[in-house]
Amino acid sequence: MADDSARQYLTFTLCGERFALPSLLVSEVLDVPPLTWVPLAPDHLRGVVNLRGNAATVVDLGRKLELDPGSRPPTCLIIVERDYDGDMLPIAALADAVHEVVEIAEADIAPPPDMGLAVPTRFVRGLVRLDDTFTIVLDADQLFSLAELSADDA
């Protein structure tokens, strides 16, 4: 039996592509504050930001997803709460623009194609058609795993 339950997703744009993340993982969206650079960090980790007295790691999703950034810098941070070995830690993901929260039925999420996708398929749960445009539904567990955040992009 197919799972027809709808879940809410936050939609956003990054490097000209539309993406969605489960909204339950998102605690807030902020303008990009000043970043503190962290030496020897992988290229996709841009540093940390002060989030009400706590450090949040800033992930450049464009770099992690191997997208061409173009000339426009990201304008907002999507704060995602993740459980790492029992500790809830904030991750700040750079995005160009945040759009809206939409409901998507699990049955409407198609598997990612074998080729022609703009991002590595290991980070993709599937594709969904919203407003006559395909939106890439990201796999947050894979994208924000400790192994992926610490991995070099090279």
Short mmCIF file of C-alpha atoms in Angstrom, two decimals:
data_model
loop_
_atom_site.label_atom_id
_atom_site.label_comp_id
_atom_site.label_asym_id
_atom_site.label_seq_id
_atom_site.Cartn_x
_atom_site.Cartn_y
_atom_site.Cartn_z
CA MET A 1 0.00 0.00 0.00
CA ALA A 2 1.41 3.40 -1.01
CA ASP A 3 1.97 6.10 1.58
CA ASP A 4 -0.35 8.93 0.53
CA SER A 5 0.26 11.07 3.62
CA ALA A 6 1.37 14.60 2.88
CA ARG A 7 4.34 16.13 4.64
CA GLN A 8 5.45 19.73 4.69
CA TYR A 9 8.62 20.82 2.91
CA LEU A 10 10.45 24.14 2.80
CA THR A 11 11.26 25.09 -0.80
CA PHE A 12 14.29 27.18 -1.71
CA THR A 13 16.53 28.14 -4.63
CA LEU A 14 20.23 27.47 -4.86
CA CYS A 15 22.37 28.22 -7.94
CA GLY A 16 19.27 28.41 -10.14
CA GLU A 17 17.84 25.04 -9.01
CA ARG A 18 14.76 24.49 -6.82
CA PHE A 19 15.05 22.26 -3.77
CA ALA A 20 12.94 21.08 -0.86
CA LEU A 21 13.80 19.95 2.67
CA PRO A 22 11.40 18.52 5.27
CA SER A 23 10.12 21.54 7.20
CA LEU A 24 10.21 19.60 10.50
CA LEU A 25 14.01 19.78 10.34
CA VAL A 26 14.08 23.55 9.77
CA SER A 27 14.07 25.70 12.89
CA GLU A 28 14.40 29.11 11.21
CA VAL A 29 15.60 31.09 8.21
CA LEU A 30 17.99 34.02 8.67
CA ASP A 31 19.81 36.62 6.60
CA VAL A 32 23.48 35.69 6.24
CA PRO A 33 25.39 37.18 9.19
CA PRO A 34 29.17 37.57 9.34
CA LEU A 35 30.89 34.17 9.17
CA THR A 36 33.88 33.07 11.21
CA TRP A 37 36.30 31.14 9.04
CA VAL A 38 37.57 27.79 10.36
CA PRO A 39 41.07 26.82 9.20
CA LEU A 40 41.62 23.42 7.53
CA ALA A 41 37.87 22.81 7.10
CA PRO A 42 36.65 21.11 3.91
CA ASP A 43 35.80 23.52 1.08
CA HIS A 44 32.02 23.12 1.52
CA LEU A 45 32.20 24.20 5.18
CA ARG A 46 32.33 27.98 5.10
CA GLY A 47 32.85 28.48 8.84
CA VAL A 48 30.57 29.07 11.81
CA VAL A 49 28.02 31.68 12.83
CA ASN A 50 26.88 32.82 16.24
CA LEU A 51 23.34 31.52 16.74
CA ARG A 52 22.18 33.01 20.05
CA GLY A 53 25.45 32.20 21.77
CA ASN A 54 25.97 28.83 20.09
CA ALA A 55 28.18 28.09 17.11
CA ALA A 56 26.38 26.72 14.05
CA THR A 57 28.42 25.16 11.25
CA VAL A 58 27.78 26.84 7.89
CA VAL A 59 27.46 24.45 4.95
CA ASP A 60 27.76 25.78 1.42
CA LEU A 61 25.15 23.53 -0.20
CA GLY A 62 26.09 24.80 -3.64
CA ARG A 63 29.62 23.47 -3.24
CA LYS A 64 28.45 20.25 -1.55
CA LEU A 65 25.94 19.63 -4.35
CA GLU A 66 28.57 20.45 -7.02
CA LEU A 67 26.57 23.36 -8.48
CA ASP A 68 27.94 26.37 -10.35
CA PRO A 69 27.49 29.29 -7.95
CA GLY A 70 27.33 31.98 -10.61
CA SER A 71 28.05 35.54 -9.56
CA ARG A 72 25.36 36.00 -6.92
CA PRO A 73 26.28 35.17 -3.31
CA PRO A 74 23.78 33.31 -1.10
CA THR A 75 21.48 35.62 0.86
CA CYS A 76 20.02 33.44 3.59
CA LEU A 77 20.74 30.62 6.01
CA ILE A 78 18.40 27.71 6.55
CA ILE A 79 18.94 26.51 10.12
CA VAL A 80 18.51 22.74 10.28
CA GLU A 81 18.48 20.89 13.61
CA ARG A 82 20.21 17.48 13.44
CA ASP A 83 20.74 14.77 16.01
CA TYR A 84 24.39 13.73 16.21
CA ASP A 85 24.89 10.92 18.73
CA GLY A 86 22.14 12.25 21.00
CA ASP A 87 23.08 15.93 20.73
CA MET A 88 20.80 18.26 18.76
CA LEU A 89 23.10 20.60 16.83
CA PRO A 90 22.25 23.41 14.42
CA ILE A 91 23.58 23.34 10.87
CA ALA A 92 23.32 26.54 8.82
CA ALA A 93 22.83 25.84 5.11
CA LEU A 94 23.45 28.67 2.65
CA ALA A 95 20.67 29.32 0.11
CA ASP A 96 19.94 31.96 -2.52
CA ALA A 97 16.27 32.39 -1.62
CA VAL A 98 13.63 30.67 0.48
CA HIS A 99 10.17 30.38 -1.07
CA GLU A 100 7.41 28.68 0.86
CA VAL A 101 6.33 25.66 2.83
CA VAL A 102 4.35 23.23 0.68
CA GLU A 103 2.63 19.93 1.32
CA ILE A 104 3.90 17.03 -0.74
CA ALA A 105 2.39 13.56 -0.71
CA GLU A 106 4.97 10.80 -0.51
CA ALA A 107 3.33 9.18 -3.55
CA ASP A 108 4.09 12.34 -5.59
CA ILE A 109 7.85 12.08 -5.03
CA ALA A 110 9.33 10.29 -8.04
CA PRO A 111 12.68 8.50 -7.74
CA PRO A 112 15.66 10.47 -9.06
CA PRO A 113 16.61 9.76 -12.68
CA ASP A 114 19.75 7.74 -13.41
CA MET A 115 21.24 10.61 -15.40
CA GLY A 116 20.71 14.26 -16.18
CA LEU A 117 20.26 15.46 -12.60
CA ALA A 118 22.13 18.63 -11.63
CA VAL A 119 23.32 17.21 -8.28
CA PRO A 120 24.80 13.90 -7.06
CA THR A 121 21.94 11.43 -6.64
CA ARG A 122 23.20 10.23 -3.25
CA PHE A 123 21.78 13.48 -1.80
CA VAL A 124 18.40 13.20 -3.54
CA ARG A 125 15.22 11.50 -2.27
CA GLY A 126 13.40 12.28 -5.48
CA LEU A 127 11.72 14.83 -7.71
CA VAL A 128 8.32 16.44 -7.39
CA ARG A 129 6.49 18.70 -9.80
CA LEU A 130 5.42 21.98 -8.16
CA ASP A 131 3.96 24.88 -10.16
CA ASP A 132 5.01 23.29 -13.48
CA THR A 133 8.63 23.09 -12.31
CA PHE A 134 10.55 20.12 -10.98
CA THR A 135 11.79 20.50 -7.43
CA ILE A 136 14.58 18.29 -6.07
CA VAL A 137 13.65 16.79 -2.72
CA LEU A 138 16.89 16.43 -0.76
CA ASP A 139 17.78 13.55 1.53
CA ALA A 140 18.64 15.46 4.71
CA ASP A 141 19.92 12.36 6.52
CA GLN A 142 22.54 11.82 3.82
CA LEU A 143 23.32 15.47 3.08
CA PHE A 144 23.83 16.48 6.71
CA SER A 145 25.42 13.26 7.99
CA LEU A 146 28.67 13.59 9.92
CA ALA A 147 30.45 11.57 7.22
CA GLU A 148 29.30 13.95 4.47
CA LEU A 149 29.95 17.15 6.43
CA SER A 150 33.49 16.11 7.22
CA ALA A 151 34.26 14.72 3.74
CA ASP A 152 36.41 16.71 1.35
CA ASP A 153 34.74 17.58 -1.96
CA ALA A 154 37.80 16.80 -4.05
#
